[in-house]
PDB file of C-alpha atoms in Angstrom:
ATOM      1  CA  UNK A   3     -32.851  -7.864   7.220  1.00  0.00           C
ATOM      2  CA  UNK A   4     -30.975  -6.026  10.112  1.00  0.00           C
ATOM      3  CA  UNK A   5     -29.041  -9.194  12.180  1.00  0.00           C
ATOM      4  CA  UNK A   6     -29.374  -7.266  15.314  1.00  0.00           C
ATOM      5  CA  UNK A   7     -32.885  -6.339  14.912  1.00  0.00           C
ATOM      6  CA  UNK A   8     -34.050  -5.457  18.447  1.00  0.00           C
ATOM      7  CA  UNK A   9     -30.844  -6.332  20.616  1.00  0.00           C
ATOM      8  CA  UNK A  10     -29.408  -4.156  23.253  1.00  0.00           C
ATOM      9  CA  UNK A  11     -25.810  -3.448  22.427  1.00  0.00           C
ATOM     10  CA  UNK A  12     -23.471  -1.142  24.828  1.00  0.00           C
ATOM     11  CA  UNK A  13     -20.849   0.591  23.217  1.00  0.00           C
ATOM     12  CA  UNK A  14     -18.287   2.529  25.714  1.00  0.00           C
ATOM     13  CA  UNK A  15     -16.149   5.317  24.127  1.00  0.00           C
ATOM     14  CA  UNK A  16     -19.350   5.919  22.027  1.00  0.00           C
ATOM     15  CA  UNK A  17     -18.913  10.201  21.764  1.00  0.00           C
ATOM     16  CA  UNK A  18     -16.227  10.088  19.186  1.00  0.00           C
ATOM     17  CA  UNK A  19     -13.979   7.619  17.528  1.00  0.00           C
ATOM     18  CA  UNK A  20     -13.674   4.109  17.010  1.00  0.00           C
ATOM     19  CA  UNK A  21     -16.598   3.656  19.679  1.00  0.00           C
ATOM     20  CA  UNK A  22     -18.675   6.212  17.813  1.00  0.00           C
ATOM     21  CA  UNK A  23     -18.281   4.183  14.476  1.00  0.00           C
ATOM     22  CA  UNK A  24     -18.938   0.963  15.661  1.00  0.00           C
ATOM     23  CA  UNK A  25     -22.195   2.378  17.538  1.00  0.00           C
ATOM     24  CA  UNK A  26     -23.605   3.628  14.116  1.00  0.00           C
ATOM     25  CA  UNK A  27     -22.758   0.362  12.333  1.00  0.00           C
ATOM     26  CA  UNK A  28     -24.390  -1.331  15.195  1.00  0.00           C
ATOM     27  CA  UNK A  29     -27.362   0.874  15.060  1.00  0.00           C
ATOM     28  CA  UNK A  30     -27.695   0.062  11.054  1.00  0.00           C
ATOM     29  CA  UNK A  31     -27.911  -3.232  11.520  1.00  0.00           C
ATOM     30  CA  UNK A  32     -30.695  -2.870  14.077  1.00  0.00           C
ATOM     31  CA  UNK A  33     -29.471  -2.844  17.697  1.00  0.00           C
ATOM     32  CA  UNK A  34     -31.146  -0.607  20.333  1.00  0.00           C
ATOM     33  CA  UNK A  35     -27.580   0.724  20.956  1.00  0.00           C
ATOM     34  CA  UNK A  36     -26.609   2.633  24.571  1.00  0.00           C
ATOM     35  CA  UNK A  37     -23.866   5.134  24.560  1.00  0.00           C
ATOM     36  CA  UNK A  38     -21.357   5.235  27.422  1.00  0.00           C
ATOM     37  CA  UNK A  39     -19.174   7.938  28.310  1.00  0.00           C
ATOM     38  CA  UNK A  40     -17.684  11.238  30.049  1.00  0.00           C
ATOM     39  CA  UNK A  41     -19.299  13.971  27.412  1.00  0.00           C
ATOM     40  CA  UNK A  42     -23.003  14.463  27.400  1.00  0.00           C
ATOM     41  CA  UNK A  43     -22.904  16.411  24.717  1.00  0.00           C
ATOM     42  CA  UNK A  44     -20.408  13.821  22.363  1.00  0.00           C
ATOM     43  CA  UNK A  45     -23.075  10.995  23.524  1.00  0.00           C
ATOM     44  CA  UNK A  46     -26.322  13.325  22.287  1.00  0.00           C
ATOM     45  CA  UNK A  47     -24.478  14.275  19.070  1.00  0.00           C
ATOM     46  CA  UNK A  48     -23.963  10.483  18.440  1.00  0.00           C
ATOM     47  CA  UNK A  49     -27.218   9.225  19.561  1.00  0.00           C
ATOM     48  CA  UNK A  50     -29.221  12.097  17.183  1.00  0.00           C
ATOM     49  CA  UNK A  51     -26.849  11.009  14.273  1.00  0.00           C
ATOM     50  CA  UNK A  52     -27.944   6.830  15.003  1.00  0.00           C
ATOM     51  CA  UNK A  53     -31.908   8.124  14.989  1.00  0.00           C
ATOM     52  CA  UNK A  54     -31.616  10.633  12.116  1.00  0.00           C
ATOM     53  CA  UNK A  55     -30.916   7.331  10.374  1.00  0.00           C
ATOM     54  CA  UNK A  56     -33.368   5.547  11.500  1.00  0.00           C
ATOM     55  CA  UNK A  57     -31.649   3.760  14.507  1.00  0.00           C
ATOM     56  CA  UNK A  58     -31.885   3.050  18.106  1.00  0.00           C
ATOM     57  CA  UNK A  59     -30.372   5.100  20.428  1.00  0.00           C
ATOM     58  CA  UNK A  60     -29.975   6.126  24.125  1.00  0.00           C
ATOM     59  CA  UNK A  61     -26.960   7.788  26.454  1.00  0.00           C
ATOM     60  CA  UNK A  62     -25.609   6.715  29.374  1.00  0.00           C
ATOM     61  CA  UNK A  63     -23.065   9.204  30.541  1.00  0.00           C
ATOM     62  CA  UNK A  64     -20.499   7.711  33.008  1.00  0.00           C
ATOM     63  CA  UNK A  65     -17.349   8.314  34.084  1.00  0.00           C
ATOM     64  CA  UNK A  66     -15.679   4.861  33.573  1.00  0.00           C
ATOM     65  CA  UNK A  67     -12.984   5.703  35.795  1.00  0.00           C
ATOM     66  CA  UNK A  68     -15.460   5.673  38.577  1.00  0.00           C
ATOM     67  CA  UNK A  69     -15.973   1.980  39.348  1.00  0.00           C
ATOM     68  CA  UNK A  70     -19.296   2.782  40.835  1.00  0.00           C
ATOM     69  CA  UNK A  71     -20.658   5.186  37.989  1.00  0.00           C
ATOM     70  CA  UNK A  72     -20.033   2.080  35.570  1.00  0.00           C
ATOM     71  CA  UNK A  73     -21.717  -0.635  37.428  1.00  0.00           C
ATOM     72  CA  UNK A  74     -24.586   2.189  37.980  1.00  0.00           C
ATOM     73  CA  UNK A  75     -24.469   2.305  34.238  1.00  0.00           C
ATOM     74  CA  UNK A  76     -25.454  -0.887  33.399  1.00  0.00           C
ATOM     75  CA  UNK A  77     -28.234  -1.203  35.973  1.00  0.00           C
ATOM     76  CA  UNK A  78     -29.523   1.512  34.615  1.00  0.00           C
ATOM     77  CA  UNK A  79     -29.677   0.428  31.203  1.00  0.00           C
ATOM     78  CA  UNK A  80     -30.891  -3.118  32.217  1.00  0.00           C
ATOM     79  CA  UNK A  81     -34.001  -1.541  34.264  1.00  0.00           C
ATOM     80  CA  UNK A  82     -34.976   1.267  31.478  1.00  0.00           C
ATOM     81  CA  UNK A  83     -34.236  -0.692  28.129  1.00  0.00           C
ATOM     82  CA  UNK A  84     -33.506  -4.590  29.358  1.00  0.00           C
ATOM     83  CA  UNK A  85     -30.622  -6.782  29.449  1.00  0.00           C
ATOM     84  CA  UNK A  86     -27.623  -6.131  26.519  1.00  0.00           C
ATOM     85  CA  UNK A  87     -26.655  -9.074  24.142  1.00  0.00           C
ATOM     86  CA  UNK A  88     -23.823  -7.050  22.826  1.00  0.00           C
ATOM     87  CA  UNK A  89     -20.912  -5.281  24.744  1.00  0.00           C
ATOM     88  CA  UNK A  90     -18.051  -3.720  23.174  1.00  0.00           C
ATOM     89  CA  UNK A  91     -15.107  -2.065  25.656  1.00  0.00           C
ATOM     90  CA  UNK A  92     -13.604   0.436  23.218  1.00  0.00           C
ATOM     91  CA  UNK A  93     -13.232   3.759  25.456  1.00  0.00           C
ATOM     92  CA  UNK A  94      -9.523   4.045  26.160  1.00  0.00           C
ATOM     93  CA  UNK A  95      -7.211   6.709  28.031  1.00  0.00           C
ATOM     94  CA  UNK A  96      -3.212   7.054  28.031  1.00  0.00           C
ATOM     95  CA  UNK A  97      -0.951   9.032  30.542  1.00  0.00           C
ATOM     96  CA  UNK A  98       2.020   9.243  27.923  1.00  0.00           C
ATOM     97  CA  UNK A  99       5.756   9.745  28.942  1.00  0.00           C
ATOM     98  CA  UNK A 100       8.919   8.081  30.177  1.00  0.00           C
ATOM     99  CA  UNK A 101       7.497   5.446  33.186  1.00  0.00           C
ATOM    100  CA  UNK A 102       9.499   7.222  36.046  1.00  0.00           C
ATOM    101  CA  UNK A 103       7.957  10.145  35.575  1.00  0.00           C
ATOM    102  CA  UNK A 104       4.231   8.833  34.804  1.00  0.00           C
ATOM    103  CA  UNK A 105       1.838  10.234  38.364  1.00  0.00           C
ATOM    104  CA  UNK A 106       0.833   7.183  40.546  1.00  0.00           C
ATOM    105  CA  UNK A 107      -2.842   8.754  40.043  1.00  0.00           C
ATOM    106  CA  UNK A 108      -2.498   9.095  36.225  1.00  0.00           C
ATOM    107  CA  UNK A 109      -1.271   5.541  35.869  1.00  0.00           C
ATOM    108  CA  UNK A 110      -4.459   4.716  38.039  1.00  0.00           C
ATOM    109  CA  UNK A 111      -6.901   6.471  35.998  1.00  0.00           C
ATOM    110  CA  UNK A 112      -5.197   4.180  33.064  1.00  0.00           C
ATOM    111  CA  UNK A 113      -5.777   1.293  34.989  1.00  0.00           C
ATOM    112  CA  UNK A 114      -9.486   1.896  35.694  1.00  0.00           C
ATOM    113  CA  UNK A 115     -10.650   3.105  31.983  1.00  0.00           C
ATOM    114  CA  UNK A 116      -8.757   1.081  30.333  1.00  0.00           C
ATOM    115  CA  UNK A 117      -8.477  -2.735  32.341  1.00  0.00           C
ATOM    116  CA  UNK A 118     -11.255  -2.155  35.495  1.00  0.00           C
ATOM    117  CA  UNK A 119     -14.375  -0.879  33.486  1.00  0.00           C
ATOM    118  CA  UNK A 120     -14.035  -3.996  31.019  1.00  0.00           C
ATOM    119  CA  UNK A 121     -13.920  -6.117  33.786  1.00  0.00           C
ATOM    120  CA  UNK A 122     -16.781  -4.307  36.006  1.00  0.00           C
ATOM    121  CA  UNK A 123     -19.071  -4.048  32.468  1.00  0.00           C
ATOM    122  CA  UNK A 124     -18.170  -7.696  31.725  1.00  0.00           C
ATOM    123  CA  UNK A 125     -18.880  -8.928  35.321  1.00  0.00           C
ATOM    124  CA  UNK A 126     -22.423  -6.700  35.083  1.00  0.00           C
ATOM    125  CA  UNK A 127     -23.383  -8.063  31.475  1.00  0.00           C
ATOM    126  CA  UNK A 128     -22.494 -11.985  32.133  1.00  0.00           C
ATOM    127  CA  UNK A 129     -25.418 -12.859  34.361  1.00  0.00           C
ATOM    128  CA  UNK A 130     -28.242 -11.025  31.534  1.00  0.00           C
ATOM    129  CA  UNK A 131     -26.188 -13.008  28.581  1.00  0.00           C
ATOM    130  CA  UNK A 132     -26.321 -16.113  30.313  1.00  0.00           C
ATOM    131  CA  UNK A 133     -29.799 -16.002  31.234  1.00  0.00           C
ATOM    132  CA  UNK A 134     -30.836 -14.991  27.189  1.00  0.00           C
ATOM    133  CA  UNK A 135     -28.729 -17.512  25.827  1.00  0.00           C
ATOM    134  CA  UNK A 136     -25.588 -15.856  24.226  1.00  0.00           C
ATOM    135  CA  UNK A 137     -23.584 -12.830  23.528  1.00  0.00           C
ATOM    136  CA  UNK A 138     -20.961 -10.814  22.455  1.00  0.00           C
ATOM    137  CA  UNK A 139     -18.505  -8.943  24.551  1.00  0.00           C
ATOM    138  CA  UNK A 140     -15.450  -7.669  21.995  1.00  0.00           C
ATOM    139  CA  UNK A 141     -12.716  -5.100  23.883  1.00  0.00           C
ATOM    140  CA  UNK A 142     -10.666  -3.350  21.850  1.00  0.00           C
ATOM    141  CA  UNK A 143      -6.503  -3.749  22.746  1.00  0.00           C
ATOM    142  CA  UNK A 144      -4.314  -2.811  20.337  1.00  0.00           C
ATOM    143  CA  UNK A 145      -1.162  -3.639  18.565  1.00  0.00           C
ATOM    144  CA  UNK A 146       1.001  -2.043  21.902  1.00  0.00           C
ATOM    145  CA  UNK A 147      -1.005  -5.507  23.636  1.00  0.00           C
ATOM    146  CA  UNK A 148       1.320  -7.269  21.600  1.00  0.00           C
ATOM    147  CA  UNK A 149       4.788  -5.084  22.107  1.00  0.00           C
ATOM    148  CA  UNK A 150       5.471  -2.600  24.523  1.00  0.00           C
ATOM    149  CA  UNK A 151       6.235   0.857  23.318  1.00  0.00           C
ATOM    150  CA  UNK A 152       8.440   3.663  24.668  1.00  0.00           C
ATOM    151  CA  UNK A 153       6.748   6.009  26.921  1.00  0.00           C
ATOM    152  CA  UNK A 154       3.553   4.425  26.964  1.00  0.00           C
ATOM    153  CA  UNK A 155       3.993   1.796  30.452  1.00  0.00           C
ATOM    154  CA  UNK A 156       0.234   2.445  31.589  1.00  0.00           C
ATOM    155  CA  UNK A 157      -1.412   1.684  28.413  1.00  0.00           C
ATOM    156  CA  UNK A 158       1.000  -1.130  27.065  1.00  0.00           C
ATOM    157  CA  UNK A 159       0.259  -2.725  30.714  1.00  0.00           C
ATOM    158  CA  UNK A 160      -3.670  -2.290  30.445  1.00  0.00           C
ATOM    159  CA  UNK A 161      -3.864  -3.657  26.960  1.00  0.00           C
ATOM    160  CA  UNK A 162      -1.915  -6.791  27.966  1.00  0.00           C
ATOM    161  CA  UNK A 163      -3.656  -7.421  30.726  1.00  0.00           C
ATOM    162  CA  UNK A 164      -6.586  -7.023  28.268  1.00  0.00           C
ATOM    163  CA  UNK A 165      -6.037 -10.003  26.603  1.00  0.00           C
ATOM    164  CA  UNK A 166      -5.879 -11.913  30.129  1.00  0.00           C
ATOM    165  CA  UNK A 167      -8.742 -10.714  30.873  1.00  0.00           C
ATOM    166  CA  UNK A 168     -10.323 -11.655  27.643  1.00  0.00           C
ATOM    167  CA  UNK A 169      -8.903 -15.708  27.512  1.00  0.00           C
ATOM    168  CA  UNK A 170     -10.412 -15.729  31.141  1.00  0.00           C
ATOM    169  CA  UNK A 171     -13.691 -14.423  29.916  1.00  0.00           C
ATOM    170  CA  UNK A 172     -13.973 -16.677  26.643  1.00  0.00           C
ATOM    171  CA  UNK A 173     -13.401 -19.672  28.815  1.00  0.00           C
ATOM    172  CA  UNK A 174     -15.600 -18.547  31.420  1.00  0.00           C
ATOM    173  CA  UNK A 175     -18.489 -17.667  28.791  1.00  0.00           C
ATOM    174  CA  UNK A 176     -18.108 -20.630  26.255  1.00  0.00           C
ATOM    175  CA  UNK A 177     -20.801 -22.666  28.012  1.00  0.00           C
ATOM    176  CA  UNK A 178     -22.856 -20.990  28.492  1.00  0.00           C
ATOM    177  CA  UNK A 179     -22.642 -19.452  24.716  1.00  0.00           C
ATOM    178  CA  UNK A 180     -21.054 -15.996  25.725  1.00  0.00           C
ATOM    179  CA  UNK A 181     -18.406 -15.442  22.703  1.00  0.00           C
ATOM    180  CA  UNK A 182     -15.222 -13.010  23.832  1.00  0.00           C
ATOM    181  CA  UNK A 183     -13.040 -11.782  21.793  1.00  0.00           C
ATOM    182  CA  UNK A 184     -10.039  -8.995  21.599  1.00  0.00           C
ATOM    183  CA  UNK A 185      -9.193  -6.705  18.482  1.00  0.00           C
ATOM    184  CA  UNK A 186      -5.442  -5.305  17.900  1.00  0.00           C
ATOM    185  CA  UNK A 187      -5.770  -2.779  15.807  1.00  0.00           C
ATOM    186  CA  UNK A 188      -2.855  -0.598  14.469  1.00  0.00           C
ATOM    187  CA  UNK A 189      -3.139   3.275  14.114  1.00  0.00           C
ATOM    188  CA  UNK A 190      -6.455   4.781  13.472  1.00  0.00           C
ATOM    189  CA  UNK A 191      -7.363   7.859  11.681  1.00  0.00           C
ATOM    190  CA  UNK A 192      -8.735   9.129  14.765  1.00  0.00           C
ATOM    191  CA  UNK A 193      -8.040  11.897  17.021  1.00  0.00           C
ATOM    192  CA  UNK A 194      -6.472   9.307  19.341  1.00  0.00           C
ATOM    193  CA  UNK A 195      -2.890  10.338  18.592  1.00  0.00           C
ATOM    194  CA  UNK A 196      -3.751  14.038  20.237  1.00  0.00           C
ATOM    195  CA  UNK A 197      -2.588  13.451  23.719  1.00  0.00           C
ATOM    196  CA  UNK A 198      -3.652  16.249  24.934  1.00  0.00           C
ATOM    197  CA  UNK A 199      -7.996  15.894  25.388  1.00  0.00           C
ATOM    198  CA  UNK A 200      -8.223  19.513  24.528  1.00  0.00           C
ATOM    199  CA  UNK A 201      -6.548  19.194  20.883  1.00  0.00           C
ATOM    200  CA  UNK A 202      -8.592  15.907  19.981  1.00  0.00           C
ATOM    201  CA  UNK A 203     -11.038  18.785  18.231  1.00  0.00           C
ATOM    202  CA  UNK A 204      -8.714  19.010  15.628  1.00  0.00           C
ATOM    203  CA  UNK A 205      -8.075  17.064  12.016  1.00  0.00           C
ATOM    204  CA  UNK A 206      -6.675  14.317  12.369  1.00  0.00           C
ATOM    205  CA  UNK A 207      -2.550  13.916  11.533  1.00  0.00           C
ATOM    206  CA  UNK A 208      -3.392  10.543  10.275  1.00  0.00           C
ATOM    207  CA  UNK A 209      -3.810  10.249   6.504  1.00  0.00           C
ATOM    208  CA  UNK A 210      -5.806   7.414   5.516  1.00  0.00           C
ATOM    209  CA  UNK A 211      -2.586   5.801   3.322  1.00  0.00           C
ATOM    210  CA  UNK A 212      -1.249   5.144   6.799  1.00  0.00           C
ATOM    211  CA  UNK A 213      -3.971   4.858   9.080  1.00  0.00           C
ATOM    212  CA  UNK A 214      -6.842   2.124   9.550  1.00  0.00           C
ATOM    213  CA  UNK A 215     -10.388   4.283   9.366  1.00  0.00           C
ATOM    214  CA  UNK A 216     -12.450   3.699  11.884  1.00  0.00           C
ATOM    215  CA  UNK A 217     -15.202   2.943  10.056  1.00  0.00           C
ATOM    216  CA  UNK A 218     -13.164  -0.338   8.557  1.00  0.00           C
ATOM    217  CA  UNK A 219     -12.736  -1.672  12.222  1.00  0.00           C
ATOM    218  CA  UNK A 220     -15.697  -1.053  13.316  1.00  0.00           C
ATOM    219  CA  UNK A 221     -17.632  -3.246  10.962  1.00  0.00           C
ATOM    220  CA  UNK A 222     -15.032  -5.532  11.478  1.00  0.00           C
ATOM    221  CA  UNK A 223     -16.452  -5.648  14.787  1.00  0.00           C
ATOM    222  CA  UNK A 224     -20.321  -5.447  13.381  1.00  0.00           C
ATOM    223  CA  UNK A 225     -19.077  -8.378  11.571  1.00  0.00           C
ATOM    224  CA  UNK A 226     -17.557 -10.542  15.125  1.00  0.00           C
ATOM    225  CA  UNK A 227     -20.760  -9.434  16.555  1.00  0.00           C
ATOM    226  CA  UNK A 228     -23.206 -11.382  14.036  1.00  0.00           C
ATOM    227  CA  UNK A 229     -20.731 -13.882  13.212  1.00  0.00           C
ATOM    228  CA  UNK A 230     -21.661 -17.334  13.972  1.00  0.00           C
ATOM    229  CA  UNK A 231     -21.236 -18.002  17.590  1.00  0.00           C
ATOM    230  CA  UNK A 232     -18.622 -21.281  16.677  1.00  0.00           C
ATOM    231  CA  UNK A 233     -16.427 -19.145  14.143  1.00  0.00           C
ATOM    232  CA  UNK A 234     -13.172 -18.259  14.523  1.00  0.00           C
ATOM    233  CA  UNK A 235     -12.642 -22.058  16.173  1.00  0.00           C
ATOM    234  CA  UNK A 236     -13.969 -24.363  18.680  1.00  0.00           C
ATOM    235  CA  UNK A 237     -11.965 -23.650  21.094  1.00  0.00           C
ATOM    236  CA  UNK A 238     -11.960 -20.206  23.441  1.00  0.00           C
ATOM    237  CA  UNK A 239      -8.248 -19.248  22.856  1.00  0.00           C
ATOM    238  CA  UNK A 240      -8.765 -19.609  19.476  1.00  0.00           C
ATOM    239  CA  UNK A 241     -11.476 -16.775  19.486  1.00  0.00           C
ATOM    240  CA  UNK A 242      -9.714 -14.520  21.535  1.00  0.00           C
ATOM    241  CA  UNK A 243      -6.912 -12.973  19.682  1.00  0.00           C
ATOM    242  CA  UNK A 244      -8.238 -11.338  16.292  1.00  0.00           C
ATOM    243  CA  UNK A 245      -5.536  -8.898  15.005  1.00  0.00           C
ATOM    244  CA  UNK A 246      -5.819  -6.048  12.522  1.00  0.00           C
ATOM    245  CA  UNK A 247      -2.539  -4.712  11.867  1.00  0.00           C
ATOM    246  CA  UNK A 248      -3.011  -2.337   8.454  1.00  0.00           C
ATOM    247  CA  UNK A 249      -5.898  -0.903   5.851  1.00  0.00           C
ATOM    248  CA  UNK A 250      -6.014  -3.595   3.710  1.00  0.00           C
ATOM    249  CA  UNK A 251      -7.139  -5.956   6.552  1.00  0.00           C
ATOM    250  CA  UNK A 252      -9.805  -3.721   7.942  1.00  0.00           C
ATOM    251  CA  UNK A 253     -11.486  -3.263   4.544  1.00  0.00           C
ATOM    252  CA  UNK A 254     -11.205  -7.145   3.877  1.00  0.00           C
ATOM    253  CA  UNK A 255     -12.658  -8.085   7.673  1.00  0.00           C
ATOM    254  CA  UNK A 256     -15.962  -6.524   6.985  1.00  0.00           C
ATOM    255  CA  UNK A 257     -16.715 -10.199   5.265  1.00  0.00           C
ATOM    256  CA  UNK A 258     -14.489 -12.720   6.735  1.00  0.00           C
ATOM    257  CA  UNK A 259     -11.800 -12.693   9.884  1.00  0.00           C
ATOM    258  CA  UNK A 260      -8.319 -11.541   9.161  1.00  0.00           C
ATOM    259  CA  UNK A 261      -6.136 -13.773  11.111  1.00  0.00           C
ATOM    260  CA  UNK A 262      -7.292 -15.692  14.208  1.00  0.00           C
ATOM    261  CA  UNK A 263      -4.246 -17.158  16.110  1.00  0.00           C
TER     262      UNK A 263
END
């Protein structure tokens, strides 16, 4: 029986990706699931593919660099389709290249995708979670939360303040049985590595001998989502840093957490 039968999960990121994949998973294991972001037509594509299987499925376009849009999001979805038990932050930007030379407005937009919608989603979906009971907010860092990497300042700095953001949350939302929790993946066989938006159409460069598929993490997150709410330790900094570093531990966390520190 689907574990998510009937629950309102948001995934952000959900036209392409990692954000796409988890929103299927989600969807097969029976969440209403609402797609959030920038492209309409990404979102629709998604949502038909979640319902041609059977699913649950509704857009919210929003640009999350807009604080307002975001918020606006979630109100939306609350009012049409009820309060979300599930959030998952995995829509992500970069403004790649040597940090004196990175635009004070491209650095912003950075900032606001990548650290201020989390927050602003977070701060919308706490009151709903708290009220049901529970939930599950998981944002997605990555292994550049962990070590900063040559020309890539604004999205090393967003994905450590990520995990900040995430210890504050856990400890805010343990309680009142709100579970938080932050993935680190490695590389993903995605288009991600295309910096340039209009070149993400293309294959990917990423072979899957070197790459983690995005399906792998994202029932790695399918799996955090259902999980009991007390595993992974009793304690909220003990739930906040799950890492996935290579392919073997994506296709292993499906059925039980990789490493927990």
């Amino acid at each position: 029986m689907p574990e998510l039968k009937g629950q309102v999960a948001v995934v952000t990121g959900a036209s392409s990706g990692l954000g796409e994949a988890t929103a299927v998973r989600l969807g097969q294991l029976g969440a209403r699931v609402a797609l959030l972001a920038r492209s309409e037509a990404g979102l629709d594509r998604v949502a038909a593919r979640i319902s041609g299987s059977g699913g649950a499925a509704f857009t919210l376009p929003a640009d999350l660099a807009d604080p307002d849009a975001a918020v606006a999001a979630i109100e939306r979805l609350v009012s049409g389709s009820g309060p979300p038990r599930v959030l998952v932050n995995a829509a992500a930007t970069d403004a790649p290249g040597p940090a004196e030379e990175v635009p004070v407005a491209d650095w912003q937009r950075v900032m606001a995708v990548n650290l201020t919608a989390p927050f602003l989603l977070s701060r919308a979906v706490f009151p709903h979670m708290r009220a049901a009971g529970g939930g599950t907010i998981v944002n997605v860092s990555s292994v550049t939360g962990r070590r900063g990497w040559v020309n890539a300042s604004a999205y090393c700095a967003t994905k450590f303040g990520l995990t900040g953001l995430t210890q504050a949350l856990a400890a805010e939302g343990a309680p009142h049985s709100i579970r938080v929790v932050c993935l680190y993946p490695g590389a993903m066989a995605t288009h991600w590595g295309t910096w340039n938006p209009a070149d993400r159409g293309q294959p990917s460069r990423a072979g899957p001998e070197d790459a983690l598929r995005p399906e792998d993490v994202a029932g790695y997150i399918a799996w955090l989502v259902c999980a009991p709410a007390d595993r992974g330790g009793g304690r909220p900094d003990l739930r906040t840093r799950l890492a996935l570093t290579d392919r073997r531990v994506a296709s292993s966390s499906t059925t039980r957490p990789a490493r927990v520190e």
